[in-house]
Amino acid sequence: MQKDEVSPRHPRATSLRIRAKLVHGFKIGVTSPFGLFAHGRGEAFDYLIGEITTDNAKRAIKAAVARLLLGENSVLSVNGNVAALVPEGLVKLAKVSGAKLEINLYHRSKEREEAIARVLRDAGAKEIYGLDSAFQETIPEIHSERRVVDHRGLFIADVTFVPLEDGDRTEGLVRLGKQVITVDLNPLSRTAQMASITIVDNVVRAVPLLISSARKLRKEPKKALQKILDNFDNKQNLAEAIQLINERLHMLAKTGPSDIGR
Ligand code: PTJ
């Protein structure tokens, strides 16, 4: 076995394999060093959730897909963490939902943009927005480097999918009247709280479910998709996600640690 390979017998093999993907992403210039910290924060919340996709997250996933399919201009925003973790998934999700892919970074550099574009192309992406300076626009409502967007993508988007996002941009995008879908393991983060649809789950579990759900729902009429959205209340769903962590911790405090650290 190679030095950084993970033994399948390790009790936390899945979690370690996800880490290894990020470390690889860092080595090839895709993930920023800050992305490794962000992942650590996510891991801690995943522990609290039980490292599963809850029914609560599944409801948000269904609503997110309905929203993506109903969008006139839906855009999946790609950062260094998701490019390392789920490149093929993002490309597939763009294909099945009809959304565009745009690279948009918090810690922006030409080198990282190019490294991410390579990873996406290797995963099958044909068209990637956010790379051509001729189409650059600036969104003044956003204060980080993320304010620089592609005119053909995030600038005109009505629906944006921004997994592992920072609160500033989520707030800015919402202020611009865009629908914001996020995946964030931390239900207390500013992004989770501000987004229009919040999927409290690990992006590595959520993206495959978004794809399978999009394959099913894209056959549905617009009216049926709208009904899914009408029946979804993000504030209520998010409150339930926090409550689920609370209940799980209460249960574990009573039954002991047998269920912890699978
Ligand atoms: O590649 P860049 O330069 O665009 O930077 C990307 C990061 C992620 C570094 C940047 O957006 C950032 O600093 O994000 P934050 O503010 O740390 O927020 C990331 C959120 O994602 C946190 O709330 C984490 O709990 C959550 N998170 C981390 N890993 C995962 C996750 N949520 C879902 N799945 C994960 N694997």
XYZ file of C-alpha atoms and ligand atoms in Angstrom:
298
model
C 0.000 0.000 0.000
C 1.310 3.483 -0.919
C 2.086 5.960 1.850
C -1.051 8.100 1.425
C -3.429 5.274 0.458
C -6.202 4.560 2.955
C -6.669 1.012 4.231
C -10.263 -0.175 3.588
C -10.133 -1.710 7.087
C -9.633 1.667 8.730
C -12.802 2.496 10.722
C -12.824 6.010 9.250
C -11.752 5.057 5.724
C -14.501 7.083 3.959
C -13.633 10.253 5.824
C -9.896 9.749 5.243
C -10.450 9.182 1.515
C -12.309 12.496 1.280
C -9.396 14.193 3.051
C -6.942 12.565 0.652
C -8.869 14.035 -2.307
C -8.539 17.515 -0.835
C -4.849 17.079 -0.088
C -4.378 15.945 -3.694
C -6.398 18.971 -4.826
C -4.078 21.165 -2.785
C -0.960 19.537 -4.275
C -2.127 20.141 -7.859
C -3.052 23.771 -7.159
C -6.854 23.323 -7.182
C -7.701 23.736 -3.492
C -6.461 26.704 -1.483
C -4.794 26.168 1.934
C -7.856 27.885 3.413
C -9.966 25.192 1.780
C -8.295 22.589 3.999
C -9.390 24.506 7.098
C -12.895 24.893 5.681
C -13.014 21.133 5.206
C -12.013 20.544 8.832
C -14.906 22.686 9.962
C -17.231 20.726 7.699
C -15.935 17.388 9.054
C -16.773 18.435 12.607
C -20.394 19.131 11.635
C -20.585 15.910 9.635
C -19.687 14.073 12.846
C -22.597 15.752 14.602
C -25.001 14.891 11.782
C -23.883 11.239 11.847
C -22.197 11.277 8.395
C -25.446 10.404 6.633
C -27.847 12.213 4.311
C -30.877 12.872 6.477
C -34.469 12.997 5.182
C -34.232 16.689 5.996
C -31.364 17.064 3.490
C -33.236 14.913 0.946
C -36.196 17.322 1.065
C -33.851 20.256 0.414
C -32.189 18.327 -2.428
C -35.555 17.789 -4.144
C -36.438 21.482 -3.796
C -32.979 22.480 -5.069
C -33.406 20.352 -8.178
C -36.867 21.796 -8.841
C -35.361 25.290 -8.520
C -32.427 24.474 -10.852
C -34.764 22.998 -13.466
C -37.131 25.975 -13.309
C -34.324 28.527 -13.649
C -34.042 30.488 -16.896
C -30.305 30.766 -16.298
C -29.089 28.339 -13.650
C -25.378 28.413 -12.810
C -23.279 25.989 -10.734
C -20.446 27.918 -9.096
C -17.220 25.929 -8.707
C -14.579 26.623 -6.037
C -11.365 24.809 -5.123
C -12.965 22.449 -2.619
C -15.787 21.161 -4.783
C -13.450 20.864 -7.784
C -11.252 18.531 -5.713
C -14.127 16.555 -4.211
C -16.801 16.170 -6.897
C -15.575 17.257 -10.363
C -17.400 14.518 -12.308
C -20.522 15.072 -10.221
C -20.593 18.792 -11.012
C -20.205 18.148 -14.730
C -23.004 15.555 -14.672
C -25.267 17.804 -12.618
C -24.746 20.637 -15.103
C -25.639 18.294 -17.944
C -28.797 16.803 -16.438
C -30.120 20.089 -15.048
C -29.174 22.277 -18.032
C -27.118 24.567 -15.752
C -23.862 26.329 -16.679
C -20.548 25.755 -14.867
C -18.632 28.816 -13.690
C -15.362 28.940 -11.768
C -15.591 31.600 -9.068
C -12.969 31.760 -6.332
C -12.654 33.482 -2.995
C -8.841 33.246 -3.027
C -8.583 34.073 -6.681
C -5.555 33.442 -8.916
C -5.157 32.716 -12.622
C -3.130 29.568 -11.792
C -5.882 28.107 -9.608
C -8.574 28.971 -12.154
C -6.597 27.131 -14.816
C -5.909 24.128 -12.568
C -9.640 23.876 -11.772
C -10.568 24.231 -15.449
C -8.219 21.308 -16.248
C -9.855 19.128 -13.610
C -13.337 20.000 -14.925
C -12.319 19.339 -18.539
C -10.832 15.973 -17.526
C -14.191 15.260 -15.907
C -15.943 15.942 -19.233
C -16.828 19.662 -19.080
C -17.151 21.283 -22.498
C -18.056 24.858 -21.597
C -16.676 26.578 -18.503
C -17.493 30.185 -17.641
C -15.467 32.595 -15.524
C -12.188 32.235 -17.420
C -12.404 34.801 -20.212
C -11.575 38.329 -19.047
C -13.495 39.770 -22.029
C -16.739 38.758 -20.286
C -15.810 39.886 -16.759
C -18.336 41.877 -14.759
C -18.095 43.154 -11.202
C -20.916 42.807 -8.704
C -20.516 45.710 -6.233
C -22.804 44.002 -3.661
C -20.035 41.452 -3.047
C -16.855 42.519 -1.267
C -14.471 39.602 -1.866
C -12.723 38.485 -5.065
C -15.912 36.573 -5.778
C -17.401 39.830 -7.029
C -15.743 39.235 -10.417
C -18.177 37.105 -12.438
C -18.868 36.114 -16.028
C -21.486 38.169 -17.842
C -22.854 35.022 -19.515
C -22.979 33.100 -16.225
C -23.350 34.328 -12.660
C -24.019 37.930 -13.725
C -27.272 37.122 -15.513
C -28.131 33.996 -13.482
C -31.503 33.826 -11.788
C -30.612 30.609 -9.940
C -27.155 29.984 -8.447
C -25.803 26.805 -6.865
C -23.001 27.862 -4.493
C -21.796 24.921 -2.366
C -19.325 25.627 0.500
C -19.877 29.303 0.179
C -18.866 32.332 2.228
C -21.633 34.373 3.836
C -20.692 37.616 2.131
C -21.397 36.367 -1.363
C -24.565 34.543 -0.363
C -25.883 37.771 1.093
C -24.803 39.726 -2.006
C -26.442 37.261 -4.398
C -29.682 37.238 -2.397
C -29.659 41.062 -2.351
C -29.444 40.993 -6.147
C -32.659 38.971 -6.229
C -31.025 35.690 -7.242
C -32.162 32.360 -5.880
C -29.265 30.831 -3.940
C -28.910 27.105 -3.334
C -26.122 25.948 -1.044
C -24.691 22.747 0.401
C -23.228 23.404 3.839
C -22.615 20.957 6.668
C -22.857 23.805 9.161
C -26.526 24.750 9.538
C -25.482 27.746 11.663
C -23.245 29.371 9.037
C -24.273 32.715 7.568
C -24.554 31.076 4.140
C -26.796 28.300 5.466
C -28.991 30.889 7.158
C -29.106 33.336 4.215
C -29.594 30.952 1.282
C -32.941 30.357 -0.421
C -32.424 26.572 -0.238
C -29.930 25.032 2.204
C -28.851 21.414 1.906
C -27.231 20.439 5.211
C -25.118 17.547 3.968
C -21.636 16.667 2.781
C -21.203 17.767 -0.825
C -19.784 14.309 -1.669
C -23.092 12.693 -0.653
C -25.409 15.468 -1.854
C -24.150 15.842 -5.439
C -24.897 12.223 -6.540
C -28.406 12.603 -5.060
C -28.901 15.920 -6.848
C -28.002 14.171 -10.114
C -30.369 11.224 -9.616
C -33.145 13.569 -8.515
C -32.593 15.806 -11.582
C -32.791 12.741 -13.855
C -36.211 11.943 -12.388
C -37.618 15.446 -12.055
C -36.612 16.802 -15.461
C -39.432 14.702 -16.958
C -41.988 16.481 -14.768
C -44.052 19.450 -15.987
C -43.154 22.921 -14.666
C -46.333 22.965 -12.587
C -45.224 19.884 -10.631
C -41.773 21.433 -10.020
C -43.371 24.651 -8.791
C -45.519 22.612 -6.403
C -42.401 21.048 -4.865
C -41.060 24.558 -4.228
C -44.376 25.826 -2.851
C -44.357 22.988 -0.319
C -40.778 23.654 0.828
C -39.985 26.130 3.599
C -36.218 26.680 3.963
C -36.415 28.381 7.369
C -38.442 25.503 8.754
C -36.213 22.845 7.155
C -33.077 24.527 8.498
C -34.523 24.773 11.993
C -35.267 21.054 11.793
C -31.667 20.326 10.705
C -30.408 22.046 13.881
C -33.009 20.212 15.952
C -31.871 16.859 14.491
C -28.303 17.484 15.681
C -29.645 18.448 19.068
C -31.745 15.273 19.336
C -28.867 13.079 18.161
C -26.532 14.523 20.764
C -29.157 14.000 23.485
C -29.577 10.400 22.380
C -25.805 9.784 22.291
C -25.375 11.371 25.700
C -27.815 8.751 27.040
C -26.734 5.666 25.091
C -22.983 6.214 25.107
C -20.502 6.542 22.284
C -21.206 3.272 20.392
C -22.657 5.189 17.439
C -19.909 7.809 17.364
C -17.055 7.863 14.898
C -18.232 5.259 12.433
O -11.605 27.835 -3.510
P -11.946 29.193 -2.933
O -10.793 30.149 -3.000
O -13.166 29.796 -3.587
O -12.305 29.000 -1.384
C -13.258 28.055 -0.961
C -13.473 28.094 0.575
C -14.275 26.856 0.954
C -12.112 28.044 1.262
C -14.208 29.403 0.931
O -15.439 29.445 0.272
C -14.412 29.523 2.431
O -13.587 30.071 3.151
O -15.537 29.004 2.882
P -15.958 29.048 4.452
O -16.409 30.426 4.794
O -14.933 28.371 5.287
O -17.243 28.143 4.429
C -17.222 26.822 4.012
C -18.439 26.115 4.625
O -18.526 24.849 4.008
C -18.335 25.883 6.131
O -19.550 26.228 6.755
C -18.070 24.371 6.276
O -18.680 23.840 7.415
C -18.720 23.833 5.005
N -18.101 22.607 4.484
C -16.797 22.255 4.500
N -16.603 21.073 3.871
C -17.825 20.670 3.429
C -18.790 21.657 3.819
N -20.085 21.538 3.506
C -20.466 20.466 2.774
N -19.608 19.497 2.363
C -18.286 19.563 2.667
N -17.446 18.600 2.260
